[in-house]
Coordinates of C-alpha atoms in Angstrom, one line a residue:
Chain A
X1 CA 2.7 17.7 -17.6
X2 CA 4.3 15.6 -14.9
X3 CA 7.0 16.8 -12.5
X4 CA 9.4 14.8 -10.5
X5 CA 8.6 16.5 -7.2
X6 CA 5.3 17.2 -5.4
X7 CA 4.2 18.1 -1.9
X8 CA 2.1 15.0 -1.7
X9 CA 1.9 11.8 -3.8
X10 CA -1.3 9.8 -3.4
X11 CA -1.3 6.2 -4.6
X12 CA -4.7 5.1 -5.7
X13 CA -7.7 7.3 -7.0
X14 CA -10.5 5.6 -5.3
X15 CA -12.8 7.4 -2.8
X16 CA -10.0 7.7 -0.1
X17 CA -7.3 8.8 -2.4
X18 CA -9.4 11.3 -4.3
X19 CA -10.9 12.8 -1.2
X20 CA -7.3 13.3 0.1
X21 CA -6.2 14.8 -3.2
X22 CA -9.1 17.1 -3.4
X23 CA -8.5 18.7 0.0
X24 CA -4.7 18.9 -0.5
X25 CA -5.2 20.6 -3.8
X26 CA -7.8 22.9 -2.5
X27 CA -5.2 24.1 0.0
X28 CA -2.6 24.7 -2.7
X29 CA -0.4 21.7 -2.1
X30 CA 1.0 20.2 -5.3
X31 CA -0.5 16.8 -5.7
X32 CA 0.2 13.7 -7.8
X33 CA -2.7 11.3 -7.8
X34 CA -1.5 7.9 -9.2
X35 CA -4.0 5.4 -10.6
X36 CA -3.3 2.0 -12.0
X37 CA -6.5 1.7 -14.0
X38 CA -7.1 3.4 -17.3
X39 CA -9.3 5.8 -15.5
X40 CA -10.3 6.0 -11.8
X41 CA -13.0 3.5 -10.9
X42 CA -12.2 1.3 -13.9
X43 CA -10.8 -1.4 -11.6
X44 CA -13.0 -0.6 -8.6
X45 CA -15.4 -3.4 -7.9
X46 CA -17.2 -2.9 -4.6
X47 CA -18.5 -0.3 -2.2
X48 CA -21.4 0.8 -4.3
X49 CA -23.1 2.5 -1.5
X50 CA -22.0 6.1 -0.6
X51 CA -23.0 7.8 2.5
X52 CA -24.3 11.3 2.5
X53 CA -23.0 12.3 6.0
X54 CA -19.4 11.3 5.1
X55 CA -19.4 12.4 1.5
X56 CA -20.7 15.9 2.2
X57 CA -17.7 16.5 4.4
X58 CA -15.6 16.4 1.3
X59 CA -18.1 17.8 -1.2
X60 CA -21.0 19.8 0.3
X61 CA -24.2 19.2 -1.6
X62 CA -22.5 16.6 -3.9
X63 CA -25.8 14.9 -4.8
X64 CA -26.6 17.9 -7.1
X65 CA -23.9 16.9 -9.5
X66 CA -22.5 13.5 -8.6
X67 CA -23.4 10.6 -10.9
X68 CA -25.8 9.0 -8.4
X69 CA -27.8 5.9 -9.3
X70 CA -30.5 5.7 -6.7
X71 CA -31.4 7.2 -3.3
X72 CA -31.9 4.3 -0.9
X73 CA -35.2 4.5 1.0
X74 CA -35.6 0.9 2.1
X75 CA -33.5 -1.7 3.9
X76 CA -34.7 -5.3 4.0
X77 CA -33.2 -8.4 5.5
X78 CA -34.2 -11.9 4.4
X79 CA -33.7 -14.9 6.7
X80 CA -33.7 -17.6 4.0
X81 CA -34.4 -21.3 3.8
X82 CA -34.5 -23.3 0.6
X83 CA -38.2 -22.7 0.0
X84 CA -39.3 -19.9 2.3
X85 CA -37.9 -16.7 3.8
X86 CA -38.8 -14.4 6.7
X87 CA -38.5 -10.7 5.9
X88 CA -37.7 -7.7 8.1
X89 CA -37.6 -4.2 6.7
X90 CA -37.9 -0.5 7.0
X91 CA -38.8 2.2 4.5
X92 CA -38.4 6.0 5.1
X93 CA -39.8 8.4 2.6
X94 CA -37.8 11.0 4.3
X95 CA -34.7 9.3 2.8
X96 CA -36.1 10.1 -0.7
X97 CA -35.7 13.9 -0.1
X98 CA -32.7 16.1 0.5
X99 CA -30.4 15.7 2.3
X100 CA -31.1 12.0 1.7
X101 CA -29.3 9.2 3.6
X102 CA -27.4 6.7 1.3
X103 CA -27.0 6.4 -2.4
X104 CA -26.0 3.7 -4.8
X105 CA -23.4 4.5 -7.3
X106 CA -21.5 2.7 -10.1
X107 CA -17.9 3.1 -9.3
X108 CA -16.6 3.5 -12.8
X109 CA -18.8 6.6 -13.0
X110 CA -18.6 8.0 -9.5
X111 CA -14.8 7.5 -8.9
X112 CA -14.1 9.1 -12.3
X113 CA -16.2 12.1 -11.4
X114 CA -14.6 12.5 -8.0
X115 CA -11.1 12.3 -9.5
X116 CA -12.2 14.9 -12.1
X117 CA -12.9 17.3 -9.2
X118 CA -9.4 16.8 -7.9
X119 CA -8.0 17.7 -11.3
X120 CA -10.1 20.8 -11.4
X121 CA -8.6 21.7 -8.0
X122 CA -5.1 21.4 -9.5
X123 CA -4.1 17.8 -8.7
X124 CA -2.1 15.9 -11.3
X125 CA -3.9 12.7 -12.1
X126 CA -1.7 10.0 -13.7
X127 CA -3.8 7.1 -15.1
X128 CA -2.5 3.7 -16.2
X129 CA 0.4 4.0 -13.8
X130 CA 1.4 1.3 -11.3
X131 CA 3.6 2.2 -8.4
X132 CA 6.2 -0.5 -7.9
X133 CA 8.0 0.7 -4.8
X134 CA 8.3 3.3 -2.0
X135 CA 11.4 5.5 -2.0
X136 CA 13.2 6.3 1.3
X137 CA 15.6 9.1 2.1
X138 CA 17.8 9.8 5.0
X139 CA 16.5 12.5 7.3
X140 CA 19.1 12.3 10.1
X141 CA 21.6 10.0 11.6
X142 CA 20.1 6.5 11.7
X143 CA 16.6 7.7 10.7
X144 CA 14.9 7.6 7.3
X145 CA 11.7 8.9 5.9
X146 CA 9.5 8.1 3.0
X147 CA 10.5 10.4 0.2
X148 CA 8.5 9.4 -2.9
X149 CA 7.7 6.5 -5.1
X150 CA 9.2 4.4 -7.9
X151 CA 7.0 3.6 -10.9
X152 CA 7.0 0.3 -12.8
X153 CA 9.1 1.8 -15.6
X154 CA 11.7 2.9 -13.0
X155 CA 10.7 6.6 -12.9
X156 CA 11.2 8.2 -9.5
X157 CA 8.9 10.8 -8.2
X158 CA 9.7 12.6 -5.0
X159 CA 7.5 14.2 -2.4
X160 CA 7.4 15.3 1.3
X161 CA 4.5 13.0 2.0
X162 CA 3.1 9.8 0.4
X163 CA -0.5 8.8 1.1
X164 CA -1.2 5.2 0.4
X165 CA -4.8 4.7 -0.8
X166 CA -4.0 1.5 -2.7
X167 CA -7.0 -0.5 -1.6
X168 CA -7.5 -3.9 0.0
X169 CA -4.4 -5.7 -1.4
X170 CA -2.1 -3.0 0.1
X171 CA 1.1 -4.4 -1.5
X172 CA 3.1 -1.3 -0.7
X173 CA 1.9 -0.9 2.9
X174 CA 2.9 -4.6 3.4
X175 CA 6.2 -4.2 1.6
X176 CA 7.4 -1.4 3.9
X177 CA 6.2 -3.3 7.0
X178 CA 3.4 -1.1 8.1
X179 CA 0.8 -3.8 7.4
X180 CA 1.4 -7.4 8.5
X181 CA 0.6 -10.3 6.3
X182 CA -3.1 -11.0 6.4
X183 CA -4.6 -14.5 7.1
X184 CA -7.6 -16.2 5.4
X185 CA -9.7 -16.0 8.6
X186 CA -10.1 -12.2 8.3
X187 CA -10.6 -12.2 4.5
X188 CA -14.0 -12.3 2.9
X189 CA -14.4 -12.9 -0.9
X190 CA -17.4 -11.6 -2.6
X191 CA -18.6 -11.9 -6.2
X192 CA -21.1 -9.7 -7.9
X193 CA -23.2 -9.9 -11.0
X194 CA -24.6 -6.7 -12.5
X195 CA -28.0 -7.6 -14.1
X196 CA -29.6 -5.2 -16.6
X197 CA -33.3 -4.5 -16.6
X198 CA -35.3 -1.5 -17.8
X199 CA -35.6 1.1 -15.0
X200 CA -39.5 1.0 -15.1
X201 CA -39.4 -2.7 -14.5
X202 CA -37.0 -2.3 -11.6
X203 CA -39.2 0.3 -10.0
X204 CA -42.4 -1.7 -10.5
X205 CA -40.9 -4.9 -9.3
X206 CA -39.4 -3.4 -6.1
X207 CA -42.3 -1.0 -5.5
X208 CA -40.3 2.2 -5.8
X209 CA -40.8 5.6 -7.3
X210 CA -38.4 7.1 -9.8
X211 CA -34.8 7.1 -8.6
X212 CA -35.6 5.5 -5.3
X213 CA -33.5 2.4 -4.3
X214 CA -33.4 -0.3 -1.8
X215 CA -31.0 -2.9 -0.3
X216 CA -31.8 -6.5 0.5
X217 CA -29.5 -8.3 2.9
X218 CA -29.8 -12.2 2.8
X219 CA -28.6 -14.6 5.4
X220 CA -28.9 -18.4 5.8
X221 CA -29.4 -20.2 2.5
X222 CA -27.0 -18.1 0.3
X223 CA -23.7 -19.1 1.8
X224 CA -24.5 -22.8 2.3
X225 CA -23.1 -22.8 5.8
X226 CA -20.1 -20.6 5.5
X227 CA -20.0 -17.3 7.4
X228 CA -21.1 -14.7 4.9
X229 CA -23.9 -12.9 3.3
X230 CA -25.7 -12.2 0.1
X231 CA -27.3 -8.9 -1.0
X232 CA -29.2 -7.1 -3.7
X233 CA -29.0 -3.4 -4.4
X234 CA -30.4 -1.3 -7.3
X235 CA -28.8 1.0 -9.8
X236 CA -30.8 3.0 -12.4
X237 CA -31.1 0.1 -14.9
X238 CA -29.2 -2.7 -13.3
X239 CA -29.5 -4.9 -10.2
X240 CA -26.4 -5.8 -8.3
X241 CA -26.5 -9.3 -6.9
X242 CA -23.6 -10.3 -4.6
X243 CA -22.7 -13.2 -2.4
X244 CA -19.6 -14.1 -0.5
X245 CA -18.1 -15.4 2.7
X246 CA -15.0 -15.9 4.7
X247 CA -12.3 -17.3 2.5
X248 CA -11.2 -19.9 5.1
X249 CA -14.8 -21.2 5.3
X250 CA -15.2 -21.4 1.6
X251 CA -11.9 -23.3 1.3
X252 CA -12.8 -25.6 4.2
X253 CA -16.2 -26.4 2.7
X254 CA -14.9 -26.8 -0.8
X255 CA -17.1 -23.9 -2.1
X256 CA -16.7 -21.6 -5.1
X257 CA -18.2 -18.1 -4.8
X258 CA -19.5 -18.3 -8.4
X259 CA -21.3 -21.5 -7.7
X260 CA -22.9 -19.9 -4.6
X261 CA -24.1 -17.1 -6.9
X262 CA -25.6 -19.5 -9.4
X263 CA -27.3 -21.4 -6.6
X264 CA -28.7 -18.1 -5.2
X265 CA -30.0 -17.0 -8.6
X266 CA -32.1 -20.2 -8.7
X267 CA -33.7 -19.5 -5.3
X268 CA -37.4 -18.6 -5.9
X269 CA -37.1 -15.4 -3.8
X270 CA -34.3 -14.1 -6.0
X271 CA -35.3 -15.6 -9.3
X272 CA -38.4 -13.6 -9.5
X273 CA -36.5 -10.3 -8.7
X274 CA -34.0 -10.8 -11.5
X275 CA -36.3 -12.5 -14.0
X276 CA -35.8 -11.4 -17.5
X277 CA -32.6 -9.6 -16.6
X278 CA -29.4 -9.9 -18.6
X279 CA -26.1 -10.3 -16.9
X280 CA -23.7 -7.5 -18.1
X281 CA -20.8 -7.7 -15.6
X282 CA -19.2 -10.1 -13.3
X283 CA -16.6 -9.1 -10.7
X284 CA -15.1 -10.2 -7.5
X285 CA -13.1 -8.7 -4.6
X286 CA -11.6 -9.6 -1.2
X287 CA -12.5 -7.5 1.8
X288 CA -10.2 -7.5 4.8
X289 CA -12.5 -7.6 7.8
X290 CA -9.7 -7.7 10.4
X291 CA -11.6 -5.5 12.7
X292 CA -10.1 -3.3 15.3
X293 CA -7.3 -5.6 16.4
X294 CA -5.8 -6.0 12.9
X295 CA -5.6 -2.3 11.9
X296 CA -2.0 -1.7 10.8
X297 CA 0.3 1.1 11.8
X298 CA -1.3 4.0 9.8
X299 CA 1.6 6.4 9.7
X300 CA 5.4 6.7 9.8
X301 CA 8.0 9.3 8.8
X302 CA 6.6 10.9 5.6
X303 CA 3.7 8.4 5.0
X304 CA 0.1 7.8 5.9
X305 CA -2.3 4.9 5.0
X306 CA -6.0 5.5 4.3
X307 CA -9.1 3.5 3.4
X308 CA -9.2 -0.2 2.7
X309 CA -5.4 -0.3 2.6
X310 CA -5.5 0.6 6.3
X311 CA -8.3 -2.0 6.9
X312 CA -10.6 0.9 7.8
X313 CA -13.6 -1.2 6.8
X314 CA -16.4 -2.6 8.8
X315 CA -18.5 -5.1 6.8
X316 CA -20.0 -3.4 3.8
X317 CA -19.3 0.0 5.4
X318 CA -16.1 1.1 3.8
X319 CA -16.5 4.2 1.5
X320 CA -17.5 6.4 4.4
X321 CA -14.4 5.5 6.5
X322 CA -12.3 5.7 3.3
X323 CA -13.4 9.2 2.4
X324 CA -13.1 10.5 6.0
X325 CA -9.6 8.9 6.5
X326 CA -8.6 10.6 3.2
X327 CA -9.8 13.9 4.7
X328 CA -7.9 13.4 8.0
X329 CA -4.7 12.5 6.2
X330 CA -5.0 15.6 3.9
X331 CA -5.6 17.9 6.9
X332 CA -2.6 16.4 8.6
X333 CA -0.5 16.8 5.4
X334 CA -1.5 20.5 5.2
X335 CA -0.4 21.1 8.8
X336 CA 2.8 19.2 8.2
X337 CA 3.5 21.3 5.1
X338 CA 2.9 24.5 7.1
X339 CA 5.3 23.4 9.8
X340 CA 7.8 22.0 7.3
X341 CA 8.0 18.9 9.4
X342 CA 7.0 15.5 8.0
X343 CA 8.2 13.3 10.9
X344 CA 6.2 10.5 12.4
X345 CA 5.6 12.8 15.4
X346 CA 3.8 15.4 13.3
X347 CA 1.9 12.8 11.3
X348 CA 0.6 11.2 14.5
X349 CA -2.1 13.9 14.4
X350 CA -3.7 11.7 11.7
X351 CA -3.9 8.7 14.1
X352 CA -5.5 11.1 16.7
X353 CA -8.2 12.1 14.3
X354 CA -8.8 8.4 13.3
X355 CA -9.0 7.5 17.1
X356 CA -11.8 10.0 17.5
X357 CA -13.8 8.9 14.4
X358 CA -17.1 7.1 14.6
X359 CA -15.8 4.3 12.4
X360 CA -12.9 3.4 14.6
X361 CA -15.0 3.4 17.6
X362 CA -17.5 1.1 15.8
X363 CA -14.8 -1.2 14.8
X364 CA -13.8 -1.4 18.5
X365 CA -17.3 -2.1 19.6
X366 CA -17.9 -4.7 16.9
X367 CA -14.9 -6.7 18.0
X368 CA -17.4 -8.8 20.1
X369 CA -19.7 -9.4 17.3
X370 CA -17.1 -10.8 14.9
X371 CA -15.9 -13.0 17.8
X372 CA -19.4 -14.3 18.1
X373 CA -19.4 -15.4 14.4
X374 CA -16.0 -17.0 14.9
X375 CA -17.3 -18.9 17.8
X376 CA -20.7 -19.8 16.2
X377 CA -20.1 -19.8 12.4
X378 CA -23.5 -21.4 11.8
X379 CA -25.4 -18.7 13.8
X380 CA -27.0 -17.2 10.7
X381 CA -27.9 -20.6 9.3
X382 CA -29.5 -21.7 12.5
X383 CA -31.5 -18.6 13.1
X384 CA -32.8 -18.6 9.5
X385 CA -33.9 -22.2 9.9
X386 CA -35.5 -21.5 13.3
X387 CA -37.4 -18.4 12.2
X388 CA -38.7 -20.1 9.0
X389 CA -39.9 -23.1 10.9
X390 CA -41.6 -20.9 13.5
X391 CA -43.3 -18.6 11.1
X392 CA -44.3 -21.6 8.9
X393 CA -46.1 -23.2 11.8
X394 CA -47.7 -19.9 12.7
X395 CA -49.3 -19.5 9.3
X396 CA -50.0 -23.0 8.4
X397 CA -53.7 -23.9 8.9
X398 CA -54.2 -27.3 10.6
X399 CA -57.4 -27.1 12.6
X400 CA -55.5 -26.6 15.8
X401 CA -56.4 -24.6 18.9
X402 CA -54.3 -21.6 19.6
X403 CA -52.8 -23.5 22.6
X404 CA -51.9 -26.5 20.5
X405 CA -50.4 -24.3 17.8
X406 CA -48.1 -22.4 20.2
X407 CA -47.1 -25.6 21.9
X408 CA -46.1 -27.0 18.5
X409 CA -44.2 -23.8 17.6
X410 CA -42.3 -23.9 20.9
X411 CA -41.3 -27.5 20.3
X412 CA -40.1 -26.8 16.8
X413 CA -37.9 -23.9 18.0
X414 CA -36.5 -26.0 20.9
X415 CA -35.7 -28.9 18.5
X416 CA -33.1 -26.8 16.7
X417 CA -31.3 -25.3 19.7
X418 CA -31.9 -23.8 23.1
X419 CA -34.2 -20.7 22.9
X420 CA -31.7 -18.5 24.5
X421 CA -29.1 -19.2 21.9
X422 CA -31.7 -18.5 19.1
X423 CA -32.3 -15.1 20.7
X424 CA -28.6 -14.3 20.7
X425 CA -28.3 -15.4 17.1
X426 CA -31.2 -13.2 16.2
X427 CA -29.7 -10.2 18.0
X428 CA -26.4 -10.7 16.2
X429 CA -28.0 -11.1 12.8
X430 CA -29.9 -7.8 13.3
X431 CA -26.8 -6.1 14.7
X432 CA -24.8 -7.1 11.6
X433 CA -27.6 -6.1 9.2
X434 CA -26.2 -2.7 8.5
X435 CA -22.7 -3.9 8.1
X436 CA -22.9 -7.1 6.1
Chain B
X1 CA -10.4 -24.8 -17.8
X2 CA -13.7 -23.2 -17.6
X3 CA -15.4 -25.9 -15.6
X4 CA -17.7 -24.3 -13.2
X5 CA -19.8 -27.4 -13.0
X6 CA -22.7 -28.7 -15.0
X7 CA -24.9 -26.2 -16.8
X8 CA -23.0 -23.3 -15.4
X9 CA -22.0 -20.7 -18.0
X10 CA -18.6 -19.2 -17.9
X11 CA -19.0 -15.8 -16.0
X12 CA -15.7 -14.7 -17.6
X13 CA -17.6 -13.6 -20.7
X14 CA -19.0 -10.8 -18.6
X15 CA -15.5 -9.5 -17.6
X16 CA -13.8 -7.0 -19.7
X17 CA -10.1 -7.8 -19.5
X18 CA -7.1 -6.3 -21.2
X19 CA -4.5 -9.0 -20.5
X20 CA -0.9 -8.1 -20.3
X21 CA 1.5 -10.4 -22.1
X22 CA 3.4 -11.6 -19.0
X23 CA 1.5 -13.5 -16.3
X24 CA 1.0 -11.6 -13.0
X25 CA 0.3 -14.8 -11.2
X26 CA 2.7 -17.6 -10.8
X27 CA 3.1 -20.9 -8.8
X28 CA 6.3 -20.3 -6.8
X29 CA 7.3 -24.0 -6.5
X30 CA 5.6 -26.7 -8.5
X31 CA 6.9 -29.5 -6.3
X32 CA 5.0 -28.2 -3.4
X33 CA 1.7 -28.7 -5.2
X34 CA 2.6 -32.3 -5.9
X35 CA 4.2 -33.2 -2.6
X36 CA 2.4 -31.3 0.0
X37 CA -1.0 -30.2 -1.3
X38 CA -3.7 -32.8 -1.3
X39 CA -6.8 -30.7 -1.9
X40 CA -5.5 -28.0 -4.2
X41 CA -8.0 -25.4 -3.1
X42 CA -6.8 -22.9 -5.6
X43 CA -8.6 -25.0 -8.2
X44 CA -11.9 -24.3 -6.6
X45 CA -12.0 -21.1 -4.4
X46 CA -10.9 -18.8 -7.2
X47 CA -14.0 -16.9 -8.6
X48 CA -12.4 -16.9 -12.0
X49 CA -11.0 -20.4 -12.1
X50 CA -7.6 -19.2 -12.9
X51 CA -5.8 -22.3 -11.6
X52 CA -6.5 -25.9 -12.8
X53 CA -4.8 -29.2 -12.3
X54 CA -3.3 -30.7 -15.4
X55 CA -2.9 -34.5 -15.2
X56 CA -0.7 -34.4 -18.3
X57 CA 1.7 -31.8 -17.0
X58 CA 1.3 -33.0 -13.4
X59 CA 1.2 -29.3 -12.4
X60 CA -1.2 -26.5 -11.6
X61 CA -1.8 -24.5 -14.8
X62 CA -2.3 -20.8 -14.4
X63 CA -4.4 -18.8 -16.9
X64 CA -3.8 -15.2 -15.9
X65 CA -6.3 -14.0 -18.6
X66 CA -9.1 -15.4 -16.4
X67 CA -8.1 -13.3 -13.4
X68 CA -10.7 -10.9 -12.1
X69 CA -8.2 -9.4 -9.6
X70 CA -10.3 -10.2 -6.5
X71 CA -7.1 -10.9 -4.6
X72 CA -8.0 -14.3 -3.0
X73 CA -5.4 -16.5 -4.5
X74 CA -2.2 -15.5 -2.6
X75 CA -4.0 -15.7 0.7
X76 CA -6.0 -18.8 0.1
X77 CA -3.1 -21.1 -0.8
X78 CA -2.3 -23.2 2.2
X79 CA 1.4 -23.2 1.4
X80 CA 1.8 -19.6 0.4
X81 CA 2.9 -20.9 -2.9
X82 CA 1.1 -18.4 -5.3
X83 CA 2.8 -15.3 -6.4
X84 CA 0.4 -12.5 -7.3
X85 CA 1.0 -8.9 -8.3
X86 CA -1.2 -6.3 -10.0
X87 CA -1.0 -6.4 -13.8
X88 CA 1.0 -3.5 -15.3
X89 CA -0.8 -0.1 -15.2
X90 CA -3.6 0.1 -17.7
X91 CA -3.9 -3.8 -18.0
X92 CA -6.1 -6.4 -16.4
X93 CA -9.8 -6.0 -15.6
X94 CA -11.3 -2.8 -16.9
X95 CA -14.9 -1.9 -16.1
X96 CA -16.6 0.8 -18.0
X97 CA -20.4 1.0 -17.7

C-alpha cells in the first residue's frame, strides 16, 4: 500500500526513472516510482535501442532475462535519391555473441520488465498516476527545497528528494523553472510505424541469422529537404520504420511527418523491405535535440532531473544517457540520505558525475556538428544527390575510355557544388550516422 | 478531419487510445487564429491531424481523441496559442504489444 512519505519520489518509470529507482531501492531507500501510463512503457514511443555497456551498469548480465528483440550486428547507411541509393555498412559477427553491443527492444515490454525489477527491490510502483505539481517546503530563512509532489487528485506525497524522469515534455521541470521554454529549432518530431512480418521472412530478407538484427539509417530523399532522417530497425516479428525532422523545417516547408512516412514507404528501396507486412502500430514523438548549450539546470534543493527531461539526449542516442543519469542521481541520493543533507550543494555531486560522463562530453563535441546542419540544412540532400550521380556514372556503361568517364564524373560532382563542400557534407553525414 | 491527402489511409486506426472525457488540448484564444495566423501550421504539422480549420465555425477544431501525444503542437504554434497537457493518468495513448 502507498504511504505519504518516502525517501525518494521518482516521476516517470522509463529507463531513467526505473534505473534510479532500482539503485535507490537496492540501497534500502524507500522509493515511490510514479508512472502516468497504465503500466511502464505503455506510453513510451521511442528509443528502441538499448546499449549493453550502459545497461549492464544497472543490471549486470541483463541480456539473460530481459525481453530483448534482436542483437544488432549490422549498421547500414543509405544515401537516397528518388530512384537509387548508395549504401555504406558494417557487419560484426562478434556483436552476435556475448557480451553483444546493442539490442532492439519493444518499450512496452522492456520498460515493464525493468520497472518490475524495481518492485522486486522494494520500490513502490504507482501506475496510472499523473503528477500535477511539485511541492516546496521551507528549509531555512528565505530558502526552500522541493519536498514532494501533488498528484492530479490533490493527494500530497512527501519526500527528501524528488527525481524528475518525466521525459521529453518535462512539464514539471519547466514549471519550477529549471528548464527554460524550448523552441522549435531544437525539436525534432519523428513518426514510426511498426510493420508485422513473420520472423523467418525478416531474417531471410535482411540476410540475418536467428535473433540477429540490423539498423538502416536513411538520408536525402526521406525528409524532402528538411533536416532529418529516416530509419529502419528490426524486432522479432516487426519492422520499425521511422522518419522525422526538425519541427521548424517541417513547418516552414509545409510538411506533415505522416505524409513523409507514406512517401518513404513507396520508395523502391523501402517498399521491397516491408513488402507484405501489415502495419500494427503508429506513434510519434518529439525529441529535444538542444545539444550541450540547452541542457537545463539539472539539480536544486531536494530535486534532480534525469534522462530526456534533462535533454540528455544526442540524436537517437538517449536510453544510455537516460539510464546512466538515473544511476548517478540515485548514487547522489544515497549519499545525501547518509549525510541527512538534501541541499543543492550536496546534490551538486550529481552534476559532477554528469560532467565526467561520456555522453555529456559527446554533446559538447557535437555542438559543432549541429551548427553545421543549422548552417547547411540541405547538406544531407546535396551529398546524397552527389554520391548517387557519381556512382551512377561510375557503373553506367557507355563505351567510354576510363579517362573520359572520370572526367565526366568530376564534372557531375562539380555541377552540384564545390568538391570541398561535398567532402565536408560527407564527413558530417558519416559523423552523424551513429546518432541520427 | 482525417484528411491526410489522397489515397492515404488514416494512421489513427493503428493507435490504441483511451480518450479522457475532457480535452487535454485547447486553443487558448480563437481570435488569434483568425487575426494573426495566416498559414495555420497546426493543421498540417501534427502527425495525428488533431487540429483542423472549420469554415463554418471560423475556428480551429480540436479533436483530442486523435492525439498521439508526440508533443509537437504547443511548440509548433507560432503564436504559442495551443494549450497542451498530458491526459489524466491511465488515459490517452496506450501501447501494448
